Short mmCIF file of C-alpha atoms in Angstrom, two decimals:
data_model
loop_
_atom_site.label_atom_id
_atom_site.label_comp_id
_atom_site.label_asym_id
_atom_site.label_seq_id
_atom_site.Cartn_x
_atom_site.Cartn_y
_atom_site.Cartn_z
CA MET J 1077 -72.72 -35.57 1.35
CA LEU J 1078 -72.13 -33.40 4.66
CA LEU J 1079 -73.04 -36.85 6.07
CA TYR J 1080 -70.17 -38.53 3.75
CA ALA J 1081 -68.02 -36.16 4.59
CA SER J 1082 -68.53 -36.30 7.72
CA LEU J 1083 -67.06 -40.14 7.54
CA LEU J 1084 -64.21 -40.06 5.24
CA GLY J 1085 -63.24 -37.70 8.22
CA ARG J 1086 -63.25 -34.72 4.66
CA GLU J 1087 -63.40 -30.53 4.83
CA ILE J 1088 -65.61 -29.36 2.43
CA GLU J 1089 -65.82 -26.13 0.44
CA PHE J 1090 -69.79 -25.20 -0.39
CA VAL J 1091 -70.09 -22.71 -3.14
CA SER J 1092 -74.63 -22.27 -4.28
CA ILE J 1093 -74.31 -21.04 -7.74
CA THR J 1094 -76.85 -18.69 -9.09
CA GLN J 1095 -77.63 -17.67 -12.72
CA ASP J 1096 -75.20 -14.78 -10.64
CA THR J 1097 -72.53 -16.36 -10.28
CA SER J 1098 -69.16 -15.34 -12.20
CA GLU J 1099 -65.74 -16.25 -12.49
CA ALA J 1100 -64.93 -14.01 -9.08
CA ASP J 1101 -66.62 -16.38 -7.45
CA LEU J 1102 -65.17 -19.17 -8.24
CA LYS J 1103 -61.62 -18.39 -8.48
CA GLN J 1104 -60.09 -15.08 -6.51
CA ARG J 1105 -61.73 -11.95 -6.25
CA LYS J 1106 -59.48 -8.75 -5.69
CA GLU J 1107 -59.98 -6.49 -2.16
CA VAL J 1108 -58.87 -3.20 -1.36
CA THR J 1109 -56.76 -2.96 1.91
CA ASN J 1110 -55.52 0.26 3.29
CA ASN J 1111 -52.27 -1.47 2.29
CA GLY J 1112 -53.50 -1.62 -0.91
CA THR J 1113 -55.16 -4.46 -2.57
CA ARG J 1114 -54.97 -8.76 -2.18
CA TYR J 1115 -56.13 -11.52 -3.90
CA VAL J 1116 -58.79 -13.67 -1.89
CA ASN J 1117 -58.78 -17.13 -2.46
CA GLN J 1118 -62.92 -18.78 -2.57
CA ALA J 1119 -64.67 -21.83 -2.13
CA PRO J 1120 -62.75 -23.48 -5.76
CA VAL J 1121 -59.05 -22.63 -5.21
CA ARG J 1122 -59.23 -22.90 -1.41
CA ALA J 1123 -60.28 -26.52 -1.36
CA ALA J 1124 -58.26 -27.87 -4.57
CA LEU J 1125 -54.62 -26.26 -2.29
CA ASN J 1126 -55.92 -27.80 0.52
CA GLY J 1127 -57.05 -31.88 -0.93
CA ARG J 1128 -60.73 -31.05 0.43
CA LEU J 1129 -64.27 -31.10 -1.31
CA LEU J 1130 -66.25 -28.85 -3.33
CA ILE J 1131 -69.67 -29.15 -3.31
CA LEU J 1132 -71.07 -26.73 -5.90
CA ASP J 1133 -74.94 -26.88 -5.88
CA GLY J 1134 -77.11 -25.69 -8.69
CA LEU J 1135 -74.89 -26.64 -11.38
CA GLU J 1136 -78.06 -26.19 -13.65
CA LYS J 1137 -77.65 -22.63 -13.64
CA ALA J 1138 -74.54 -22.55 -13.40
CA GLU J 1139 -74.28 -19.72 -16.86
CA ARG J 1140 -71.84 -19.57 -20.13
CA ASN J 1141 -69.62 -17.88 -18.62
CA VAL J 1142 -68.23 -19.93 -15.87
CA LEU J 1143 -69.12 -23.21 -17.62
CA PRO J 1144 -65.36 -23.51 -19.87
CA THR J 1145 -63.55 -21.86 -15.78
CA LEU J 1146 -65.51 -25.12 -13.49
CA ASN J 1147 -64.83 -26.82 -17.21
CA ASN J 1148 -61.59 -26.76 -17.17
CA LEU J 1149 -61.05 -26.78 -13.28
CA LEU J 1150 -62.03 -30.24 -13.41
CA GLU J 1151 -61.35 -32.28 -15.88
CA ASN J 1152 -57.43 -31.06 -15.59
CA ARG J 1153 -57.04 -29.59 -12.76
CA GLU J 1154 -56.28 -26.72 -14.15
CA LEU J 1155 -57.27 -22.54 -13.09
CA PRO J 1156 -55.59 -20.18 -13.87
CA LEU J 1157 -55.76 -17.33 -11.15
CA ASP J 1158 -56.25 -13.20 -11.22
CA ASP J 1159 -52.80 -12.99 -9.14
CA GLY J 1160 -50.96 -14.54 -12.51
CA SER J 1161 -50.39 -17.61 -10.30
CA MET J 1162 -51.67 -21.02 -12.15
CA LEU J 1163 -53.72 -23.77 -10.34
CA VAL J 1164 -51.34 -27.00 -12.58
CA SER J 1165 -52.43 -30.68 -12.11
CA PRO J 1166 -49.69 -32.94 -9.53
CA ASP J 1167 -48.51 -34.37 -12.88
CA VAL J 1168 -48.29 -31.34 -13.85
CA TYR J 1169 -46.29 -29.21 -11.38
CA ASN J 1170 -43.78 -32.10 -11.25
CA THR J 1171 -42.61 -32.73 -14.41
CA HIS J 1172 -42.58 -28.86 -15.46
CA LYS J 1173 -42.47 -27.71 -11.82
CA MET J 1174 -44.53 -24.82 -12.69
CA GLY J 1175 -47.49 -23.11 -10.84
CA ILE J 1176 -49.27 -24.09 -7.77
CA SER J 1177 -49.56 -28.08 -7.49
CA VAL J 1178 -53.76 -29.09 -7.00
CA HIS J 1179 -53.73 -31.50 -3.48
CA PRO J 1180 -53.54 -34.76 -5.27
CA ASP J 1181 -57.40 -34.94 -2.67
CA PHE J 1182 -59.38 -32.48 -4.28
CA ARG J 1183 -62.83 -33.51 -4.92
CA VAL J 1184 -66.45 -32.32 -6.39
CA ILE J 1185 -69.47 -33.08 -5.74
CA GLY J 1186 -72.30 -31.57 -8.13
CA LEU J 1187 -75.73 -31.29 -6.66
CA ALA J 1188 -78.30 -29.74 -10.12
CA SER J 1189 -81.32 -30.11 -10.33
CA LEU J 1190 -83.38 -32.14 -13.75
CA ASP J 1191 -86.65 -30.62 -13.67
CA ASN J 1192 -86.98 -29.70 -17.92
CA VAL J 1193 -83.59 -28.69 -17.64
CA THR J 1194 -80.25 -29.55 -19.13
CA LEU J 1195 -77.27 -29.69 -18.50
CA ASP J 1196 -74.42 -28.30 -21.22
CA PRO J 1197 -72.69 -31.39 -21.84
CA PRO J 1198 -69.67 -31.14 -21.91
CA LEU J 1199 -69.86 -30.24 -17.21
CA ARG J 1200 -72.58 -32.79 -17.14
CA SER J 1201 -69.58 -35.52 -18.46
CA ARG J 1202 -67.50 -34.67 -15.97
CA PHE J 1203 -69.54 -36.35 -13.18
CA GLN J 1204 -71.07 -40.07 -12.36
CA ALA J 1205 -74.50 -39.48 -11.85
CA ARG J 1206 -76.74 -40.54 -9.54
CA LEU J 1207 -80.40 -39.95 -9.00
CA ALA J 1208 -81.63 -39.58 -6.12
CA SER J 1209 -85.40 -39.84 -4.93
CA SER J 1210 -87.46 -40.64 -3.14
CA VAL J 1211 -90.24 -44.03 -1.78
CA ASP J 1212 -93.45 -44.17 -0.79
CA ALA J 1213 -94.14 -45.95 2.96
CA GLY J 1214 -95.84 -48.96 0.53
CA ASP J 1215 -92.39 -48.68 -1.29
CA MET J 1216 -90.39 -49.22 1.70
CA LEU J 1217 -92.62 -51.12 3.33
CA VAL J 1218 -92.58 -53.66 1.05
CA ALA J 1219 -88.93 -53.45 0.24
CA ALA J 1220 -87.60 -53.51 3.73
CA SER J 1221 -89.71 -56.96 4.32
CA ALA J 1222 -87.78 -57.77 1.30
CA LEU J 1223 -84.82 -57.52 3.26
CA SER J 1224 -85.79 -58.27 5.88
CA ASP J 1225 -85.68 -62.05 5.47
CA GLY J 1226 -87.44 -62.82 8.30
CA ARG J 1227 -85.24 -60.76 10.62
CA LEU J 1228 -87.50 -58.44 11.96
CA ASP J 1229 -91.21 -58.84 13.07
CA THR J 1230 -93.58 -56.47 11.80
CA ASN J 1231 -93.98 -53.42 14.59
CA THR J 1232 -90.35 -53.24 13.61
CA MET J 1233 -90.27 -52.34 9.87
CA LYS J 1234 -93.45 -50.84 10.43
CA ASN J 1235 -91.46 -48.53 13.53
CA LEU J 1236 -88.68 -48.03 10.54
CA VAL J 1237 -90.94 -47.57 7.83
CA GLN J 1238 -92.76 -44.54 10.23
CA SER J 1239 -89.67 -43.05 11.10
CA ALA J 1240 -88.14 -43.00 7.81
CA GLY J 1241 -90.94 -40.66 5.86
CA ASP J 1242 -91.39 -38.40 8.63
CA ILE J 1243 -88.59 -37.56 7.05
CA HIS J 1244 -89.81 -34.21 5.18
CA ASP J 1245 -87.77 -34.28 2.36
CA GLY J 1246 -88.03 -38.80 1.96
CA VAL J 1247 -85.51 -41.05 2.05
CA SER J 1248 -84.54 -43.32 -0.71
CA LEU J 1249 -84.25 -46.35 -1.17
CA GLU J 1250 -81.12 -47.14 -0.96
CA ALA J 1251 -81.07 -46.09 2.51
CA VAL J 1252 -83.51 -48.65 2.97
CA HIS J 1253 -81.18 -51.36 1.44
#
């Protein structure tokens, strides 16, 4: 995701979701200052307002109490805020001139580990899925060999596969292509 954001020149906001994540972590937090209290926008609100890429890591850990908040932001681009204002989609804003418009460039990437976990169906339906799994060096060599059509010599392919195999978390077959 960071490479994707970098290639597109997009700023990101990042939220690591845990079982302790609350609505305040996704909306606004009330902070006490010398002059009273103020609301501070959290990463999803900042991303929505500024047209940034929001990365939600650990979606499988989201508790039931935050799922409606995430679903509403993802599906309708709407989010009532604690300071009394409301984020609304650009279409709603242009039609009714109410609320605060979500930037049209706002996008969300959700990361989840699917090991024995099922994502909430309404939340899951908000995303397109891509399973990124690693492949072993032998499979990678066969794929690279088939794709090279003789343009790469054997030593170059072996070095390529060796380099990819040295990556700690492996490499996806798509990266080989």
